[in-house]
Amino acid sequence: MNDTEFFPGFDLHTASIGGHEVRYRIGGSGPPPLLLHGNPQTHAMWHKLAPVLARSHRVICADICGYGFSAKPPPSASHLAYSKQEMARDAHGLMGQLGFARYSIIAHDRGARLAHRMALQYPEAVERLCVMDIVPTLHHFEHGDMAFAMGYYHWFSLAQPHPGPERMIEQNVELWFDIHTSREPKDRSFFHPLARADYLAALSEPGTVTAICEDYRAAASLDLEHDRASRAAGQRITCPLLVLWGSKGRIGAWYQPLAVWRGYASGPVLGHAVNSGHYLAEEAPEEVLAALGGFI
């Protein structure tokens, strides 16, 4: 990636956290927000937000476990390495290694599911949380209907046993990427060419496609066990929560996002729709920055 054009003022590093390599960028000065991306992307998705946030914050953009150029543990019958509990340890460990005992999280898609678990697992560390275009995984599975199954069919196809989904995707990774990212119609120019190149380079790395499938397998099994245990124990998000979703996407059509999240949080919950599809940070960065400006 061309850092001068893409992430001016940021440095690219790799950290070792609990035996896992984590690729991240860091730049700016001030309070530290951690930015976590979704599937099938990398931290490059924050290229429009991070340089602006870095004017007043010490911004950390990380590739989450299994994605980008971070570690990709092998698949297992339990999918433990890709449970959000384990992925949370890597992300929280990175912030600790960087010297941040307390931090905010801004997260999209799969990264937001990881961030939800981090807010439950490390409430003393997570000061504020922004989730983009999701409702909790448990809510999806417990309230899913035919519209959800058709619209988010990949939740079920990617969660099929190893190595079935991987073998199909790896026949043509770029074609899969284009189909998967077109839940709202878009052409190849939608993503910045440097971001797209990073996404595709990461997807072509050995182990990435399997890691993505393991993430979804964990979500349909072990993560649900953990989420139900948290609910039974009365665990809720205690920090302020900002919920954003794309007005052209599915979340606002299927759910009342603020009402849903208030069932999972004991702290203040605010938010609104953004004039975009699923990829808020790349499609409507000004609106997202405006919402974050009054939050973090």
Tab-separated table of C-alpha atoms in Angstrom:
chain	number	residue	atom	x	y	z
A	1	MET	CA	0.000	0.000	0.000
A	2	ASN	CA	1.114	3.566	-0.708
A	3	ASP	CA	1.228	4.970	2.839
A	4	THR	CA	1.610	8.571	1.690
A	5	GLU	CA	-1.667	8.459	-0.198
A	6	PHE	CA	-3.506	6.008	1.981
A	7	PHE	CA	-2.616	6.474	5.649
A	8	PRO	CA	-0.560	9.682	5.901
A	9	GLY	CA	1.244	9.962	9.208
A	10	PHE	CA	0.663	6.313	10.128
A	11	ASP	CA	3.267	3.624	10.732
A	12	LEU	CA	2.749	-0.035	9.840
A	13	HIS	CA	3.837	-2.664	12.377
A	14	THR	CA	3.424	-6.288	13.371
A	15	ALA	CA	3.107	-7.242	17.041
A	16	SER	CA	3.292	-10.663	18.674
A	17	ILE	CA	0.347	-11.138	21.045
A	18	GLY	CA	0.109	-14.466	22.856
A	19	GLY	CA	2.008	-16.165	20.045
A	20	HIS	CA	-0.159	-14.602	17.327
A	21	GLU	CA	1.119	-12.016	14.869
A	22	VAL	CA	-1.103	-8.937	14.530
A	23	ARG	CA	-0.656	-6.401	11.728
A	24	TYR	CA	-1.669	-2.875	12.657
A	25	ARG	CA	-1.235	0.785	11.810
A	26	ILE	CA	-0.871	3.553	14.337
A	27	GLY	CA	-0.873	7.313	13.971
A	28	GLY	CA	-1.890	10.599	15.562
A	29	SER	CA	-1.937	11.643	19.195
A	30	GLY	CA	-4.603	11.838	21.886
A	31	PRO	CA	-7.110	9.328	23.313
A	32	PRO	CA	-6.780	5.858	21.696
A	33	PRO	CA	-9.572	4.369	19.599
A	34	LEU	CA	-9.082	0.840	18.218
A	35	LEU	CA	-10.603	0.376	14.735
A	36	LEU	CA	-11.691	-3.152	13.802
A	37	HIS	CA	-12.743	-4.153	10.285
A	38	GLY	CA	-15.167	-6.700	8.893
A	39	ASN	CA	-15.222	-9.560	6.379
A	40	PRO	CA	-13.708	-9.926	3.793
A	41	GLN	CA	-11.615	-6.826	4.434
A	42	THR	CA	-8.528	-5.629	6.306
A	43	HIS	CA	-7.700	-2.533	8.331
A	44	ALA	CA	-7.414	-0.738	4.973
A	45	MET	CA	-11.184	-0.147	5.120
A	46	TRP	CA	-10.497	2.741	7.544
A	47	HIS	CA	-8.409	4.765	5.068
A	48	LYS	CA	-10.990	7.565	4.851
A	49	LEU	CA	-11.616	7.805	8.602
A	50	ALA	CA	-8.310	7.096	10.296
A	51	PRO	CA	-6.309	10.121	9.029
A	52	VAL	CA	-9.106	12.486	10.111
A	53	LEU	CA	-9.497	10.854	13.523
A	54	ALA	CA	-5.718	11.012	13.970
A	55	ARG	CA	-5.880	14.817	14.127
A	56	SER	CA	-7.148	14.453	17.690
A	57	HIS	CA	-6.631	10.778	18.611
A	58	ARG	CA	-3.949	8.103	18.721
A	59	VAL	CA	-5.589	5.787	16.192
A	60	ILE	CA	-4.868	2.052	15.992
A	61	CYS	CA	-6.186	0.073	12.999
A	62	ALA	CA	-5.664	-3.689	13.332
A	63	ASP	CA	-6.188	-6.735	11.136
A	64	ILE	CA	-8.333	-9.010	13.312
A	65	CYS	CA	-7.258	-12.612	13.891
A	66	GLY	CA	-7.673	-14.706	10.750
A	67	TYR	CA	-7.964	-11.721	8.424
A	68	GLY	CA	-5.583	-9.494	6.539
A	69	PHE	CA	-1.991	-10.268	7.413
A	70	SER	CA	-2.562	-11.206	11.031
A	71	ALA	CA	-2.204	-14.763	12.369
A	72	LYS	CA	-4.397	-17.516	10.966
A	73	PRO	CA	-4.608	-20.398	13.446
A	74	PRO	CA	-5.457	-23.769	11.874
A	75	PRO	CA	-9.056	-25.000	11.863
A	76	SER	CA	-10.301	-27.199	14.676
A	77	ALA	CA	-13.399	-29.152	15.571
A	78	SER	CA	-14.211	-26.674	18.353
A	79	HIS	CA	-13.372	-23.528	16.302
A	80	LEU	CA	-11.974	-22.183	19.582
A	81	ALA	CA	-9.258	-19.988	18.033
A	82	TYR	CA	-11.952	-18.057	16.157
A	83	SER	CA	-14.374	-17.654	19.039
A	84	LYS	CA	-14.850	-13.999	19.819
A	85	GLN	CA	-13.509	-14.679	23.324
A	86	GLU	CA	-10.150	-15.739	21.893
A	87	MET	CA	-10.072	-13.052	19.199
A	88	ALA	CA	-10.844	-10.482	21.907
A	89	ARG	CA	-7.714	-11.531	23.791
A	90	ASP	CA	-5.560	-10.675	20.764
A	91	ALA	CA	-7.172	-7.276	20.218
A	92	HIS	CA	-7.125	-6.356	23.905
A	93	GLY	CA	-3.586	-7.675	24.208
A	94	LEU	CA	-2.461	-5.416	21.368
A	95	MET	CA	-3.817	-2.353	23.144
A	96	GLY	CA	-2.122	-3.421	26.368
A	97	GLN	CA	1.186	-3.945	24.601
A	98	LEU	CA	0.871	-0.449	23.144
A	99	GLY	CA	0.415	0.905	26.675
A	100	PHE	CA	-3.324	1.624	26.617
A	101	ALA	CA	-5.201	0.392	29.688
A	102	ARG	CA	-8.382	2.143	28.542
A	103	TYR	CA	-9.558	2.757	24.995
A	104	SER	CA	-12.567	3.177	22.727
A	105	ILE	CA	-13.505	0.819	19.894
A	106	ILE	CA	-14.932	1.701	16.481
A	107	ALA	CA	-15.897	-1.452	14.627
A	108	HIS	CA	-17.725	-2.728	11.561
A	109	ASP	CA	-19.314	-6.060	10.656
A	110	ARG	CA	-17.281	-9.024	12.038
A	111	GLY	CA	-15.021	-6.609	13.872
A	112	ALA	CA	-18.094	-5.204	15.617
A	113	ARG	CA	-19.057	-8.697	16.784
A	114	LEU	CA	-15.576	-9.061	18.213
A	115	ALA	CA	-15.904	-5.597	19.782
A	116	HIS	CA	-19.198	-6.598	21.435
A	117	ARG	CA	-17.407	-9.478	23.142
A	118	MET	CA	-14.523	-7.176	24.145
A	119	ALA	CA	-16.972	-4.806	25.866
A	120	LEU	CA	-18.326	-7.746	27.904
A	121	GLN	CA	-14.950	-9.347	28.544
A	122	TYR	CA	-12.971	-6.202	29.365
A	123	PRO	CA	-15.476	-3.657	30.713
A	124	GLU	CA	-12.755	-1.952	32.730
A	125	ALA	CA	-10.842	-1.220	29.508
A	126	VAL	CA	-13.489	-0.345	26.904
A	127	GLU	CA	-14.551	3.261	27.481
A	128	ARG	CA	-16.827	3.704	24.462
A	129	LEU	CA	-18.020	1.446	21.681
A	130	CYS	CA	-19.299	2.174	18.185
A	131	VAL	CA	-20.729	-0.727	16.164
A	132	MET	CA	-21.570	-0.405	12.484
A	133	ASP	CA	-24.269	-2.307	10.585
A	134	ILE	CA	-24.874	-5.169	12.978
A	135	VAL	CA	-27.181	-6.369	15.710
A	136	PRO	CA	-25.842	-8.990	18.148
A	137	THR	CA	-25.069	-12.403	16.696
A	138	LEU	CA	-27.345	-14.100	19.217
A	139	HIS	CA	-30.262	-11.881	18.190
A	140	HIS	CA	-29.750	-12.767	14.523
A	141	PHE	CA	-29.861	-16.493	15.173
A	142	GLU	CA	-32.734	-16.378	17.659
A	143	HIS	CA	-34.925	-14.117	15.508
A	144	GLY	CA	-33.846	-15.105	12.001
A	145	ASP	CA	-36.517	-15.686	9.379
A	146	MET	CA	-36.537	-16.428	5.672
A	147	ALA	CA	-35.545	-12.844	4.817
A	148	PHE	CA	-32.488	-13.144	7.051
A	149	ALA	CA	-31.584	-16.573	5.650
A	150	MET	CA	-31.803	-15.303	2.072
A	151	GLY	CA	-30.118	-11.986	2.715
A	152	TYR	CA	-27.304	-13.337	4.904
A	153	TYR	CA	-27.052	-16.752	3.270
A	154	HIS	CA	-23.264	-16.588	3.653
A	155	TRP	CA	-23.657	-17.020	7.424
A	156	PHE	CA	-24.848	-20.564	6.705
A	157	SER	CA	-22.738	-21.410	3.653
A	158	LEU	CA	-19.445	-20.315	5.221
A	159	ALA	CA	-20.258	-22.197	8.434
A	160	GLN	CA	-20.473	-25.557	6.637
A	161	PRO	CA	-17.827	-28.146	7.594
A	162	HIS	CA	-14.210	-27.699	6.568
A	163	PRO	CA	-13.058	-27.783	3.793
A	164	GLY	CA	-16.234	-27.548	1.701
A	165	PRO	CA	-16.766	-23.763	1.561
A	166	GLU	CA	-13.037	-23.140	1.269
A	167	ARG	CA	-12.717	-25.351	-1.794
A	168	MET	CA	-15.499	-23.491	-3.592
A	169	ILE	CA	-14.183	-20.005	-2.736
A	170	GLU	CA	-10.593	-20.813	-3.615
A	171	GLN	CA	-11.599	-21.738	-7.167
A	172	ASN	CA	-11.854	-17.989	-7.847
A	173	VAL	CA	-11.209	-15.774	-4.841
A	174	GLU	CA	-11.686	-12.486	-6.669
A	175	LEU	CA	-15.041	-13.564	-8.107
A	176	TRP	CA	-16.170	-14.617	-4.621
A	177	PHE	CA	-15.034	-11.257	-3.208
A	178	ASP	CA	-17.039	-9.343	-5.829
A	179	ILE	CA	-20.179	-11.415	-5.232
A	180	HIS	CA	-19.835	-11.338	-1.459
A	181	THR	CA	-19.381	-7.557	-1.261
A	182	SER	CA	-22.348	-6.818	-3.543
A	183	ARG	CA	-25.215	-7.161	-1.071
A	184	GLU	CA	-26.046	-3.739	-2.532
A	185	PRO	CA	-25.071	-3.597	-6.238
A	186	LYS	CA	-21.639	-2.101	-6.869
A	187	ASP	CA	-18.891	-2.315	-9.453
A	188	ARG	CA	-15.167	-2.820	-8.928
A	189	SER	CA	-14.559	0.914	-8.571
A	190	PHE	CA	-16.543	1.063	-5.307
A	191	PHE	CA	-13.520	0.243	-3.156
A	192	HIS	CA	-10.411	2.385	-3.393
A	193	PRO	CA	-7.970	0.480	-5.652
A	194	LEU	CA	-5.331	0.296	-2.901
A	195	ALA	CA	-7.892	-1.011	-0.422
A	196	ARG	CA	-9.221	-3.545	-2.908
A	197	ALA	CA	-5.668	-4.689	-3.653
A	198	ASP	CA	-5.005	-5.201	0.062
A	199	TYR	CA	-8.244	-7.143	0.528
A	200	LEU	CA	-7.473	-9.453	-2.401
A	201	ALA	CA	-3.819	-9.897	-1.427
A	202	ALA	CA	-4.902	-10.957	2.059
A	203	LEU	CA	-7.538	-13.329	0.693
A	204	SER	CA	-4.860	-14.977	-1.454
A	205	GLU	CA	-2.645	-15.629	1.584
A	206	PRO	CA	-2.599	-19.300	2.668
A	207	GLY	CA	-5.099	-19.866	5.436
A	208	THR	CA	-7.192	-16.727	5.048
A	209	VAL	CA	-10.236	-18.312	3.437
A	210	THR	CA	-10.234	-21.117	5.988
A	211	ALA	CA	-9.918	-18.557	8.790
A	212	ILE	CA	-12.940	-16.653	7.482
A	213	CYS	CA	-14.970	-19.856	7.421
A	214	GLU	CA	-13.787	-20.710	10.940
A	215	ASP	CA	-14.979	-17.289	12.100
A	216	TYR	CA	-18.484	-18.103	10.834
A	217	ARG	CA	-18.343	-21.646	12.208
A	218	ALA	CA	-17.480	-20.251	15.625
A	219	ALA	CA	-20.311	-17.727	15.336
A	220	ALA	CA	-22.815	-20.528	14.721
A	221	SER	CA	-21.578	-22.675	17.606
A	222	LEU	CA	-19.149	-21.661	20.362
A	223	ASP	CA	-19.948	-17.944	20.201
A	224	LEU	CA	-23.613	-18.698	20.820
A	225	GLU	CA	-22.695	-20.733	23.898
A	226	HIS	CA	-20.623	-17.827	25.203
A	227	ASP	CA	-23.328	-15.290	24.384
A	228	ARG	CA	-26.027	-17.307	26.136
A	229	ALA	CA	-23.778	-17.737	29.163
A	230	SER	CA	-23.204	-13.981	29.261
A	231	ARG	CA	-26.935	-13.346	29.053
A	232	ALA	CA	-27.661	-15.839	31.812
A	233	ALA	CA	-25.045	-14.143	33.987
A	234	GLY	CA	-26.608	-10.731	33.365
A	235	GLN	CA	-23.595	-9.387	31.485
A	236	ARG	CA	-24.357	-6.314	29.410
A	237	ILE	CA	-22.413	-3.591	27.675
A	238	THR	CA	-21.816	-0.962	30.340
A	239	CYS	CA	-19.987	1.723	28.361
A	240	PRO	CA	-21.724	4.273	26.097
A	241	LEU	CA	-22.728	2.615	22.822
A	242	LEU	CA	-23.103	4.259	19.404
A	243	VAL	CA	-25.025	2.198	16.840
A	244	LEU	CA	-24.806	3.136	13.143
A	245	TRP	CA	-26.316	1.273	10.217
A	246	GLY	CA	-26.703	1.791	6.477
A	247	SER	CA	-30.105	3.044	5.386
A	248	LYS	CA	-29.695	1.180	2.084
A	249	GLY	CA	-28.801	-2.083	3.809
A	250	ARG	CA	-30.651	-4.853	5.632
A	251	ILE	CA	-30.220	-4.125	9.350
A	252	GLY	CA	-32.717	-1.249	9.516
A	253	ALA	CA	-35.175	-3.136	7.318
A	254	TRP	CA	-35.140	-6.263	9.472
A	255	TYR	CA	-34.790	-4.798	12.969
A	256	GLN	CA	-35.140	-1.745	15.149
A	257	PRO	CA	-31.407	-1.548	15.865
A	258	LEU	CA	-31.484	0.818	18.841
A	259	ALA	CA	-34.219	-1.171	20.561
A	260	VAL	CA	-32.330	-4.413	19.966
A	261	TRP	CA	-29.058	-3.072	21.343
A	262	ARG	CA	-30.784	-1.614	24.409
A	263	GLY	CA	-31.613	-5.190	25.311
A	264	TYR	CA	-27.884	-5.963	25.433
A	265	ALA	CA	-26.638	-2.793	27.147
A	266	SER	CA	-27.085	-1.178	30.534
A	267	GLY	CA	-25.330	2.055	29.562
A	268	PRO	CA	-26.562	4.757	27.178
A	269	VAL	CA	-27.363	3.662	23.608
A	270	LEU	CA	-27.668	6.159	20.786
A	271	GLY	CA	-27.321	6.087	17.031
A	272	HIS	CA	-28.997	6.414	13.676
A	273	ALA	CA	-29.010	5.293	10.068
A	274	VAL	CA	-26.334	6.551	7.690
A	275	ASN	CA	-27.042	7.228	4.010
A	276	SER	CA	-25.084	4.229	2.733
A	277	GLY	CA	-25.119	0.533	2.142
A	278	HIS	CA	-23.209	-1.954	4.283
A	279	TYR	CA	-19.780	-0.338	3.941
A	280	LEU	CA	-20.441	2.856	5.908
A	281	ALA	CA	-16.840	3.950	6.432
A	282	GLU	CA	-16.035	3.769	2.720
A	283	GLU	CA	-19.356	4.947	1.309
A	284	ALA	CA	-20.358	7.717	3.730
A	285	PRO	CA	-17.225	8.688	5.694
A	286	GLU	CA	-18.373	12.267	6.348
A	287	GLU	CA	-21.577	11.101	8.042
A	288	VAL	CA	-19.702	8.533	10.098
A	289	LEU	CA	-17.104	11.093	11.163
A	290	ALA	CA	-19.857	13.527	12.148
A	291	ALA	CA	-21.445	10.870	14.372
A	292	LEU	CA	-18.094	9.914	15.905
A	293	GLY	CA	-17.162	13.545	16.487
A	294	GLY	CA	-19.783	13.896	19.147
A	295	PHE	CA	-19.103	10.485	20.643
A	296	ILE	CA	-15.388	9.817	21.011
